[in-house]
Amino acid sequence: MSEIASEVLVRRLADWGVDTVFGLPGDGINGIMEGLRRQSDRIRFVLVHHEEAAAFMATAHAKATGRIGVCLATSGPGGIHLLNGLYDAKLDHMPVLAITGMQETSVLGTGYQQEVHLEQLFADVAEYNLVVDNPAQLPGVVDIAVRTAYARRGVAHLCLPNDVQVAPADEDPYQHVAPARPPATAPIYLSPPGTPRREDLEAAAKVLNGGAKPAILAGAGALHARDEVLAVADALGAPVIKTLPGKAVIPDDSPFAVGGIGLLGTRPGEDLVEDCDTLLMVGTNFPYTKHLPEPGKVAVVQIEADPVRAGLRLPTQVPMVGDAKEGLAALLPLLRRRDDRSHLEKYQDAMRKWREDMAALVSPKRSPIAPQYLIGCVDRAASDDAILTCDSGTIATWAARHWTIRGRREFYLSGNLATMAPGLPYAIAMQLAHPGRQVISFIGDGGFAMLMAEFHTAARLGLPITVVVNNNDSLGQILWEQMVLGYPEHGVRFGLPATDFSAWARSCGAYGRKVTDPADVDEAVRQALAHDGPALVDVDVDPNEPPMPGKVSHDQAIKFAEAFLKGQPHKAAIATTLFKDKISQLGR
């Protein structure tokens, strides 16, 4: 059997260490599918129900492993469907390679069926973007695509027309020049040095040593630098704020942790932003500048891997380019240990109060079921090395505040894109990447419904993921955002017939249970986690539970009140829920 170009493509991916490709076949990639079949002993193909899920899975694979994620889609609509997941990779700076098909080169430009020029469509999302029109380009362009995805922490795209896919591997129809042939040895990616310049480290130490009320803001770029973050926090006596994608940087029960920042953050975190005089930003490009210190009010030092992003969000005295782990390790010997711990102790006291307030909301006595109680049950029952994937919406608030990072626990969601629907595909990819770990997807009814077919993918593969659906029968986050704007809610509740996603789980041959009574929540969650295979618990929660900010601004309070005065249709139920929240906190 003669070797075809697609086989060269797939074999070179395997040389790069790619072991999994997520995708959905179509007539625009039949040649690539044949290449995968011939190399099936080296690369596993994971069949999904929707290309968007394939792109989410590739992104999650990159987040879980640090290695490039690969997704595959057919020409035209298949490639179009990849885009949302690819933008998730782009905005969260994950190395992902998208491979798509295209019509035969002889018909391009004739308005052929499904003729979509994906290289033009992908121009914004992809750092490297190429239509391969000669088999001789392979495997060289595969190397360039993979290296670009790693170097620029983003998306690369290779598009192969049908006739190129199945052409003889050594065919070179034009032969104008000799093709560039990479060496046959296994390819490597050489990462740039990660230690900032010595003069920058010394300048940073001078600023940090001179501060009286320091703080650290750590993001996803510091997930691999837990020990270094804690050591620097101890030296400076600095409380540590974590962005939501960086939630797992340090444990939530650390004496330095003050929770998150922004609308999903904690009150101590918000207070610290206003109170600190020195801020060390590590591995974060936090975009919501209104939740950062007032420009010019604090001295800022930043360690950032990308020179473009260094000093982007705030006036920065010392922007340093480097890896978070290596940069902090080099900085630590230059710092003077702060003996005065009063600043740190102030926020330790504030966090004790905050944790008590949050614990009071995790009550089994409230009916309808409080979403805080649901995620609290998940938090108590999950193992210390569990991975939680989360969707966008109010559930991100509950997870941010009630999913406790301890031990080797991890937490993943769509960070900067904040798209709905990745929670379930993320869980599938995480379970494939870490087969020995407990993987839980905490997802809203709106997000689950978008890609619920992928639960069948988990069932077909026998993956022991646990899906917990926080079912408030609405687009909860949008509901509250409308009210904060001062408008009564409109078009955000799904209504009857009520959904029961547990029936879909059972139809897939998996564990499925519907829960409507608070007394059944804890047992249902524990049974699902103990099930040997995919499991789903669909829990009806209080749709009128507001995801209140850690610190409510005066403007937010006014707009909330205006929404009530303008005729908020569920104001009685919302008021009752707010009253129950306050009673729970006062009665602890």
Coordinates of C-alpha atoms in Angstrom, one line a residue:
M1 CA 0.0 0.0 0.0
S2 CA 1.6 3.3 -1.1
E3 CA 2.0 6.0 1.4
I4 CA -0.3 9.0 1.1
A5 CA 0.3 12.6 2.1
S6 CA -2.1 12.3 5.0
E7 CA -0.1 9.5 6.5
V8 CA 3.0 11.8 6.5
L9 CA 0.9 14.4 8.3
V10 CA -0.3 12.0 11.0
R11 CA 3.1 10.4 11.5
R12 CA 4.7 13.7 12.0
L13 CA 2.1 14.7 14.6
A14 CA 3.0 11.4 16.4
D15 CA 6.6 12.3 16.3
W16 CA 5.7 15.5 18.1
G17 CA 4.2 13.4 20.9
V18 CA 0.5 13.9 19.8
D19 CA -1.4 10.9 21.0
T20 CA -5.0 12.0 20.6
V21 CA -7.0 13.8 17.9
F22 CA -10.5 15.0 18.6
G23 CA -12.9 15.3 15.6
L24 CA -15.8 14.4 13.5
P25 CA -15.4 12.8 10.0
G26 CA -16.8 14.2 6.8
D27 CA -16.2 13.9 3.1
G28 CA -13.8 16.8 3.2
I29 CA -11.3 14.8 5.4
N30 CA -11.7 11.2 4.3
G31 CA -8.1 11.1 3.2
I32 CA -6.9 12.4 6.7
M33 CA -9.1 9.8 8.3
E34 CA -7.3 7.1 6.3
G35 CA -4.0 8.5 7.5
L36 CA -5.3 8.2 11.1
R37 CA -6.4 4.7 10.4
R38 CA -3.0 3.7 9.1
Q39 CA -1.4 5.2 12.2
S40 CA -4.0 4.2 14.7
D41 CA -1.3 2.4 16.8
R42 CA 0.3 5.8 17.5
I43 CA -2.6 8.2 17.6
R44 CA -6.1 7.7 19.1
F45 CA -9.0 9.3 17.2
V46 CA -11.8 10.4 19.5
L47 CA -15.1 10.7 17.7
V48 CA -17.3 13.5 18.9
H49 CA -20.9 14.6 18.1
H50 CA -20.1 18.2 17.3
E51 CA -16.9 19.9 16.0
E52 CA -17.2 22.7 18.6
A53 CA -16.8 20.0 21.3
A54 CA -13.7 18.7 19.5
A55 CA -12.1 22.2 19.7
F56 CA -13.0 22.5 23.3
M57 CA -11.5 19.1 24.0
A58 CA -8.3 20.0 22.2
T59 CA -8.1 23.2 24.4
A60 CA -8.8 21.2 27.5
H61 CA -6.1 18.7 26.6
A62 CA -3.6 21.5 26.3
K63 CA -4.7 23.0 29.7
A64 CA -4.5 19.6 31.4
T65 CA -1.1 18.4 29.9
G66 CA 0.8 21.5 28.7
R67 CA 1.1 19.6 25.3
I68 CA -0.5 20.7 22.1
G69 CA -4.1 19.7 21.6
V70 CA -5.3 18.7 18.1
C71 CA -8.8 18.8 16.6
L72 CA -10.0 17.8 13.2
A73 CA -13.0 18.9 11.1
T74 CA -14.3 18.5 7.6
S75 CA -14.5 21.3 5.0
G76 CA -17.1 24.1 5.1
P77 CA -19.5 23.8 8.0
G78 CA -17.3 21.4 9.9
G79 CA -14.5 23.9 10.1
I80 CA -16.9 26.7 10.9
H81 CA -18.1 24.8 13.9
L82 CA -14.6 24.7 15.4
L83 CA -14.3 28.4 15.8
N84 CA -15.8 28.9 19.3
G85 CA -13.5 26.3 20.8
L86 CA -10.5 27.7 18.9
Y87 CA -11.2 31.2 20.2
D88 CA -11.3 29.7 23.7
A89 CA -7.8 28.4 23.1
K90 CA -6.7 31.8 21.6
L91 CA -7.9 33.9 24.5
D92 CA -6.6 31.5 27.1
H93 CA -3.2 31.2 25.3
M94 CA -3.3 27.4 24.8
P95 CA -1.3 25.6 22.0
V96 CA -3.9 24.0 19.7
L97 CA -3.6 22.7 16.1
A98 CA -6.8 22.7 14.0
I99 CA -6.7 20.5 10.9
T100 CA -9.5 21.0 8.3
G101 CA -10.3 19.8 4.8
M102 CA -11.1 21.6 1.6
Q103 CA -12.5 20.8 -1.8
E104 CA -10.2 19.5 -4.5
T105 CA -7.8 22.2 -5.8
S106 CA -9.2 21.9 -9.3
V107 CA -12.6 23.3 -8.3
L108 CA -11.6 26.0 -5.8
G109 CA -13.0 29.4 -6.8
T110 CA -16.0 28.0 -8.7
G111 CA -18.5 28.2 -5.9
Y112 CA -18.4 24.5 -5.3
Q113 CA -20.6 22.8 -2.7
Q114 CA -19.4 23.8 0.9
E115 CA -16.6 25.9 -0.6
V116 CA -15.6 28.0 2.4
H117 CA -12.1 29.4 2.4
L118 CA -11.3 28.4 6.0
E119 CA -7.8 30.0 5.9
Q120 CA -9.6 33.3 5.5
L121 CA -12.2 32.6 8.1
F122 CA -9.4 31.5 10.6
A123 CA -7.2 34.6 9.9
D124 CA -8.1 36.2 13.2
V125 CA -8.0 33.1 15.4
A126 CA -4.8 31.4 14.1
E127 CA -1.2 32.4 14.7
Y128 CA -0.2 30.1 11.8
N129 CA -2.6 29.5 9.0
L130 CA -1.9 27.6 5.8
V131 CA -3.6 25.8 2.9
V132 CA -1.3 22.9 2.0
D133 CA -1.4 22.6 -1.8
N134 CA 1.7 20.3 -2.4
P135 CA 2.5 17.1 -0.6
A136 CA 6.1 18.1 -0.6
Q137 CA 5.3 20.7 2.0
L138 CA 4.8 17.9 4.5
P139 CA 6.1 17.3 7.1
G140 CA 7.9 20.6 7.2
V141 CA 4.9 22.8 7.7
V142 CA 3.6 20.5 10.4
D143 CA 6.8 21.3 12.4
I144 CA 6.3 25.0 11.8
A145 CA 2.6 24.9 12.8
V146 CA 3.4 23.0 16.1
R147 CA 6.3 25.2 17.0
T148 CA 4.2 28.4 16.3
A149 CA 1.4 27.1 18.5
Y150 CA 3.9 26.5 21.3
A151 CA 5.9 29.7 20.9
R152 CA 2.9 32.0 20.5
R153 CA 0.7 30.1 22.9
G154 CA -2.2 30.0 20.5
V155 CA -3.9 28.3 17.5
A156 CA -2.3 26.9 14.4
H157 CA -4.3 25.8 11.4
L158 CA -3.5 23.5 8.5
C159 CA -6.0 23.0 5.7
L160 CA -5.6 20.2 3.3
P161 CA -7.6 19.9 0.0
N162 CA -9.0 16.5 -0.7
D163 CA -6.7 15.7 -3.6
V164 CA -3.6 16.7 -1.6
Q165 CA -4.7 14.4 1.3
V166 CA -4.7 11.3 -0.9
A167 CA -1.8 12.2 -3.2
P168 CA 1.3 10.0 -3.0
A169 CA 3.5 11.2 -0.2
D170 CA 6.5 11.9 -2.4
E171 CA 4.6 13.7 -5.1
D172 CA 5.8 17.1 -6.1
P173 CA 3.8 18.2 -9.1
Y174 CA 5.6 21.5 -9.7
Q175 CA 9.2 20.8 -8.7
H176 CA 10.3 24.4 -9.1
V177 CA 12.7 24.1 -6.2
A178 CA 13.7 21.3 -3.9
P179 CA 11.3 21.1 -0.9
A180 CA 12.6 21.8 2.6
R181 CA 12.9 18.4 4.3
P182 CA 13.2 18.5 8.1
P183 CA 15.4 15.9 9.7
A184 CA 13.9 12.5 10.3
T185 CA 14.7 12.6 14.0
A186 CA 12.0 13.4 16.5
P187 CA 11.3 17.1 16.4
I188 CA 11.7 19.3 19.5
Y189 CA 10.5 22.7 20.6
L190 CA 13.1 24.9 22.4
S191 CA 11.3 27.2 24.8
P192 CA 12.8 30.6 25.4
P193 CA 14.7 31.3 28.7
G194 CA 12.3 31.9 31.5
T195 CA 14.4 33.9 34.0
P196 CA 14.0 37.7 33.8
R197 CA 17.0 39.9 33.3
R198 CA 19.1 40.5 36.4
E199 CA 18.7 44.3 36.4
D200 CA 14.9 43.8 36.3
L201 CA 14.9 41.4 39.2
E202 CA 17.0 43.9 41.3
A203 CA 14.6 46.8 40.4
A204 CA 11.6 44.6 41.2
A205 CA 13.1 43.6 44.6
K206 CA 13.7 47.3 45.5
V207 CA 10.1 48.2 44.8
L208 CA 8.7 45.2 46.7
N209 CA 11.0 45.6 49.7
G210 CA 9.9 49.2 49.9
G211 CA 6.2 48.6 50.2
A212 CA 4.3 48.6 53.5
K213 CA 1.1 46.8 52.4
P214 CA 1.9 44.4 49.6
A215 CA -0.4 42.1 47.7
I216 CA 0.1 39.4 45.0
L217 CA -2.3 38.8 42.1
A218 CA -1.7 35.4 40.7
G219 CA -3.2 34.0 37.5
A220 CA -3.2 30.9 35.3
G221 CA 0.3 31.5 34.2
A222 CA 1.4 30.7 37.8
L223 CA -0.4 27.4 38.1
H224 CA 2.9 25.5 37.9
A225 CA 4.6 27.8 40.5
R226 CA 2.7 27.1 43.7
D227 CA 5.7 26.7 45.9
E228 CA 7.4 29.8 44.6
V229 CA 4.2 31.9 45.0
L230 CA 3.8 30.8 48.6
A231 CA 7.5 31.4 49.3
V232 CA 7.4 35.0 48.0
A233 CA 4.1 35.6 49.8
D234 CA 5.7 34.5 53.0
A235 CA 8.8 36.6 52.5
L236 CA 6.7 39.7 51.8
G237 CA 3.9 39.0 54.3
A238 CA 1.6 39.5 51.3
P239 CA -1.9 38.2 50.9
V240 CA -2.5 36.5 47.6
I241 CA -5.5 37.2 45.3
K242 CA -6.2 34.6 42.6
T243 CA -7.9 35.1 39.3
L244 CA -10.6 32.6 38.5
P245 CA -8.5 30.7 35.9
G246 CA -5.7 30.8 38.5
K247 CA -7.8 29.5 41.3
A248 CA -5.6 26.4 41.8
V249 CA -2.3 28.4 42.1
I250 CA -2.4 28.1 45.9
P251 CA -4.7 26.2 48.2
D252 CA -7.8 28.0 49.4
D253 CA -7.1 27.2 53.0
S254 CA -3.6 28.8 52.7
P255 CA -2.9 31.5 55.3
F256 CA -2.0 33.8 52.3
A257 CA -5.2 33.2 50.3
V258 CA -7.8 35.9 50.1
G259 CA -9.9 34.4 47.3
G260 CA -10.7 35.9 44.0
I261 CA -11.1 39.3 42.3
G262 CA -13.9 40.9 40.4
L263 CA -17.6 40.1 40.3
L264 CA -16.9 36.4 41.2
G265 CA -14.4 37.3 43.9
T266 CA -14.4 37.7 47.6
R267 CA -14.9 40.8 49.7
P268 CA -11.4 40.5 51.3
G269 CA -10.0 40.3 47.8
E270 CA -11.8 43.4 46.7
D271 CA -10.8 45.3 49.8
L272 CA -7.2 44.3 49.4
V273 CA -7.1 45.8 45.9
E274 CA -8.2 49.1 47.3
D275 CA -5.9 48.9 50.4
C276 CA -2.5 47.7 49.1
D277 CA 0.3 50.0 48.2
T278 CA 2.4 47.5 46.3
L279 CA 1.2 44.8 43.8
L280 CA 3.1 41.9 42.4
M281 CA 1.3 40.5 39.3
V282 CA 2.3 37.0 38.4
G283 CA 1.1 35.0 35.4
T284 CA -1.9 37.1 34.8
N285 CA -3.2 39.6 32.3
F286 CA -6.5 40.3 34.2
P287 CA -8.6 42.3 31.8
Y288 CA -11.2 43.9 34.1
T289 CA -9.3 47.0 35.0
K290 CA -12.1 48.5 37.1
H291 CA -11.4 45.7 39.6
L292 CA -7.6 46.5 39.7
P293 CA -6.1 49.3 41.8
E294 CA -6.6 52.8 40.7
P295 CA -3.8 53.7 38.2
G296 CA -0.9 55.4 39.9
K297 CA -2.1 54.6 43.4
V298 CA 0.1 51.5 43.9
A299 CA 3.6 50.5 42.8
V300 CA 3.3 47.6 40.4
V301 CA 5.7 44.8 39.5
Q302 CA 4.8 42.2 37.0
I303 CA 6.2 38.9 35.8
E304 CA 4.7 38.1 32.3
A305 CA 5.7 35.5 29.8
D306 CA 4.7 37.6 26.8
P307 CA 6.6 40.9 26.2
V308 CA 3.5 42.4 24.5
R309 CA 1.4 41.9 27.7
A310 CA 3.9 43.1 30.2
G311 CA 2.7 46.3 31.8
L312 CA -0.5 46.3 29.7
R313 CA -3.2 46.7 32.4
L314 CA -1.7 49.2 34.9
P315 CA 1.2 51.7 35.0
T316 CA 4.0 49.3 36.0
Q317 CA 7.2 50.3 37.7
V318 CA 9.0 47.1 36.8
P319 CA 7.6 44.9 34.0
M320 CA 9.6 41.7 33.8
V321 CA 9.5 39.1 31.0
G322 CA 9.9 35.6 32.1
D323 CA 8.3 32.4 33.4
A324 CA 6.4 32.7 36.7
K325 CA 8.2 29.8 38.4
E326 CA 11.7 30.7 37.3
G327 CA 11.1 34.4 37.8
L328 CA 9.9 34.0 41.4
A329 CA 12.7 31.6 42.2
A330 CA 15.2 34.2 41.0
L331 CA 13.4 37.0 42.8
L332 CA 13.1 35.3 46.2
P333 CA 16.8 35.7 47.3
L334 CA 16.6 39.4 46.7
L335 CA 13.6 40.0 49.0
R336 CA 13.9 41.0 52.7
R337 CA 11.6 39.0 55.0
R338 CA 8.9 41.3 56.4
D339 CA 8.7 40.8 60.2
D340 CA 5.6 43.0 60.6
R341 CA 2.7 40.7 59.7
S342 CA -0.1 43.0 60.7
H343 CA -1.2 43.7 57.1
L344 CA -1.3 39.9 56.4
E345 CA -3.1 39.2 59.7
K346 CA -5.8 41.8 58.8
Y347 CA -6.8 39.9 55.8
Q348 CA -6.5 36.5 57.5
D349 CA -9.2 37.8 59.9
A350 CA -11.3 39.0 57.0
M351 CA -11.0 35.7 55.2
R352 CA -12.2 33.8 58.4
K353 CA -15.3 36.0 58.4
W354 CA -15.9 35.5 54.7
R355 CA -15.5 31.7 55.0
E356 CA -18.0 31.7 57.8
D357 CA -20.5 33.7 55.7
M358 CA -20.0 31.4 52.7
A359 CA -20.4 28.2 54.8
A360 CA -23.7 29.5 56.2
L361 CA -25.1 29.5 52.7
V362 CA -24.3 25.8 52.2
S363 CA -27.5 24.7 54.0
P364 CA -29.6 21.6 53.4
K365 CA -32.6 23.2 55.1
R366 CA -33.4 25.7 52.3
S367 CA -36.0 24.9 49.7
P368 CA -35.8 25.3 46.7
I369 CA -32.3 23.8 46.8
A370 CA -29.6 26.4 47.2
P371 CA -27.0 26.2 44.5
Q372 CA -24.4 26.9 47.1
Y373 CA -25.5 23.7 48.9
L374 CA -25.2 21.7 45.7
I375 CA -21.6 22.7 45.0
G376 CA -20.9 22.3 48.7
C377 CA -21.9 18.7 48.6
V378 CA -19.7 18.2 45.5
D379 CA -16.8 19.9 47.4
R380 CA -17.2 17.6 50.5
A381 CA -17.5 14.4 48.5
A382 CA -14.8 14.9 45.9
S383 CA -11.3 13.5 46.3
D384 CA -8.3 15.7 47.1
D385 CA -6.9 15.2 43.6
A386 CA -10.2 15.8 41.8
I387 CA -10.4 18.0 38.7
L388 CA -13.5 20.3 38.4
T389 CA -14.4 21.7 35.0
C390 CA -17.0 24.5 35.0
D391 CA -19.1 26.2 32.5
S392 CA -19.9 30.0 32.3
G393 CA -22.7 31.6 34.1
T394 CA -23.9 31.7 37.7
I395 CA -22.3 28.3 38.3
A396 CA -18.9 30.0 37.9
T397 CA -19.7 32.1 41.0
W398 CA -20.7 29.1 43.0
A399 CA -17.7 27.1 42.0
A400 CA -15.4 30.1 42.6
R401 CA -16.6 30.4 46.2
H402 CA -17.4 26.8 47.2
W403 CA -15.0 24.6 45.3
T404 CA -12.1 24.4 47.7
I405 CA -8.6 24.0 46.2
R406 CA -6.8 21.5 48.5
G407 CA -4.2 18.8 47.8
R408 CA -3.8 18.3 44.0
R409 CA -7.2 19.6 43.1
E410 CA -7.5 21.5 39.8
F411 CA -10.1 23.8 38.3
Y412 CA -10.7 24.7 34.7
L413 CA -13.1 26.9 32.7
S414 CA -13.2 29.1 29.7
G415 CA -11.3 32.1 31.1
N416 CA -11.2 35.1 28.8
L417 CA -13.8 34.0 26.2
A418 CA -16.2 33.0 29.0
T419 CA -18.2 31.0 26.6
M420 CA -21.0 28.6 27.4
A421 CA -20.8 24.8 26.7
P422 CA -17.1 23.8 27.4
G423 CA -17.8 22.2 30.8
L424 CA -18.7 18.8 29.5
P425 CA -16.1 18.6 26.6
Y426 CA -13.5 19.8 29.0
A427 CA -14.3 16.9 31.4
I428 CA -14.1 14.3 28.7
A429 CA -10.6 15.6 27.6
M430 CA -9.4 15.9 31.2
Q431 CA -10.5 12.3 31.9
L432 CA -8.7 11.0 28.8
A433 CA -5.6 12.9 29.8
H434 CA -5.7 11.8 33.4
P435 CA -7.5 8.4 33.5
G436 CA -6.7 7.8 37.2
R437 CA -8.1 11.1 38.4
Q438 CA -11.7 11.9 39.5
V439 CA -13.1 14.4 37.0
I440 CA -16.3 16.4 37.7
S441 CA -18.2 18.7 35.4
F442 CA -20.2 21.4 37.2
I443 CA -22.5 22.9 34.5
G444 CA -25.7 24.8 34.2
D445 CA -28.8 23.6 32.3
G446 CA -28.2 26.2 29.5
G447 CA -24.6 25.1 28.9
F448 CA -25.3 21.4 29.2
A449 CA -28.1 21.6 26.7
M450 CA -25.8 23.1 24.0
L451 CA -23.5 20.1 23.7
M452 CA -25.3 17.4 25.7
A453 CA -24.8 14.9 22.9
E454 CA -21.2 14.6 24.2
F455 CA -22.4 12.8 27.3
H456 CA -23.0 9.9 24.8
T457 CA -19.3 10.3 23.8
A458 CA -18.3 9.8 27.5
A459 CA -20.7 6.8 27.8
R460 CA -19.4 5.2 24.6
L461 CA -15.8 5.5 25.8
G462 CA -16.7 4.4 29.3
L463 CA -15.2 7.5 30.9
P464 CA -16.0 7.8 34.6
I465 CA -16.8 11.5 34.5
T466 CA -19.4 12.9 36.9
V467 CA -21.7 15.6 35.5
V468 CA -23.6 17.8 38.0
V469 CA -26.2 19.9 36.4
N470 CA -27.1 23.0 38.3
N471 CA -30.6 23.3 36.8
N472 CA -32.2 26.7 37.4
D473 CA -34.3 26.5 34.2
S474 CA -32.9 29.8 33.1
L475 CA -29.9 31.7 31.7
G476 CA -29.1 32.8 35.3
Q477 CA -26.2 35.1 34.7
I478 CA -28.0 37.1 32.0
L479 CA -31.0 37.4 34.3
W480 CA -28.9 39.2 37.0
E481 CA -27.0 41.2 34.5
Q482 CA -30.2 42.6 33.1
M483 CA -31.2 43.6 36.7
V484 CA -27.9 45.2 37.4
L485 CA -28.5 47.4 34.4
G486 CA -31.7 48.5 36.0
Y487 CA -34.1 46.5 33.7
P488 CA -36.6 43.8 34.6
E489 CA -35.6 40.4 33.3
H490 CA -36.7 39.4 29.8
G491 CA -36.3 36.2 27.8
V492 CA -34.0 34.4 30.2
R493 CA -36.3 31.7 31.7
F494 CA -37.0 28.5 29.7
G495 CA -40.2 27.6 31.4
L496 CA -42.3 24.4 30.7
P497 CA -41.8 21.7 29.9
A498 CA -39.3 21.2 32.6
T499 CA -36.0 19.5 31.6
D500 CA -34.8 16.2 33.0
F501 CA -31.3 15.6 31.8
S502 CA -31.0 12.4 33.9
A503 CA -33.3 10.7 31.4
W504 CA -30.8 11.4 28.7
A505 CA -28.0 10.0 30.8
R506 CA -29.9 6.8 31.5
S507 CA -30.8 6.5 27.8
C508 CA -27.0 6.5 27.2
G509 CA -26.6 3.5 29.5
A510 CA -25.1 5.7 32.3
Y511 CA -26.1 6.6 35.8
G512 CA -28.7 9.3 35.8
R513 CA -30.7 10.8 38.7
K514 CA -33.0 13.7 39.0
V515 CA -33.1 15.6 42.4
T516 CA -35.7 18.0 43.6
D517 CA -35.5 17.6 47.4
P518 CA -32.7 19.1 49.4
A519 CA -32.6 16.0 51.5
D520 CA -31.5 13.9 48.5
V521 CA -28.7 16.0 47.2
D522 CA -25.7 14.8 49.2
E523 CA -26.6 11.1 48.7
A524 CA -27.1 11.6 45.0
V525 CA -23.8 13.3 44.5
R526 CA -21.9 10.6 46.5
Q527 CA -23.6 7.8 44.5
A528 CA -22.7 9.5 41.2
L529 CA -19.1 9.9 42.3
A530 CA -18.9 6.3 43.4
H531 CA -20.4 5.0 40.1
D532 CA -18.0 3.0 37.9
G533 CA -18.6 4.9 34.7
P534 CA -20.2 8.1 33.5
A535 CA -22.8 9.6 35.8
L536 CA -25.1 12.6 35.8
V537 CA -27.1 14.2 38.6
D538 CA -29.6 16.8 37.5
V539 CA -30.5 19.0 40.4
D540 CA -33.3 21.6 40.4
V541 CA -31.9 24.6 42.3
D542 CA -33.5 27.9 43.3
P543 CA -33.7 30.0 40.1
N544 CA -33.9 33.2 42.2
E545 CA -30.6 32.9 44.0
P546 CA -28.6 36.0 43.0
P547 CA -24.8 35.6 42.4
M548 CA -24.0 38.7 44.5
P549 CA -20.6 40.3 44.1
G550 CA -18.2 40.0 47.0
K551 CA -18.6 43.7 47.5
V552 CA -21.7 45.4 46.2
S553 CA -21.1 48.9 44.8
H554 CA -23.5 51.8 45.3
D555 CA -24.3 51.9 41.6
Q556 CA -25.1 48.2 41.5
A557 CA -27.5 48.5 44.5
I558 CA -29.3 51.4 42.8
K559 CA -29.7 49.6 39.5
F560 CA -30.9 46.4 41.3
A561 CA -33.6 48.5 43.1
E562 CA -34.6 50.2 39.9
A563 CA -35.2 46.8 38.3
F564 CA -37.6 46.0 41.1
L565 CA -39.4 49.3 40.7
K566 CA -39.8 48.8 37.0
G567 CA -41.7 45.6 37.5
Q568 CA -39.3 42.7 37.9
P569 CA -41.7 39.8 37.5
H570 CA -40.1 37.5 40.1
K571 CA -39.3 40.2 42.7
A572 CA -41.1 38.5 45.6
A573 CA -39.3 35.2 45.1
I574 CA -35.9 37.0 44.7
A575 CA -36.6 39.1 47.8
T576 CA -37.4 35.9 49.8
T577 CA -34.2 34.2 48.6
L578 CA -32.1 37.2 49.6
F579 CA -33.9 37.2 53.0
K580 CA -33.1 33.5 53.5
D581 CA -29.4 34.1 52.6
K582 CA -29.1 36.8 55.3
I583 CA -30.9 34.7 57.9
S584 CA -28.6 31.8 57.2
Q585 CA -25.5 34.0 57.7
L586 CA -26.9 35.7 60.9
G587 CA -28.0 32.3 62.3
R588 CA -24.7 30.5 61.9

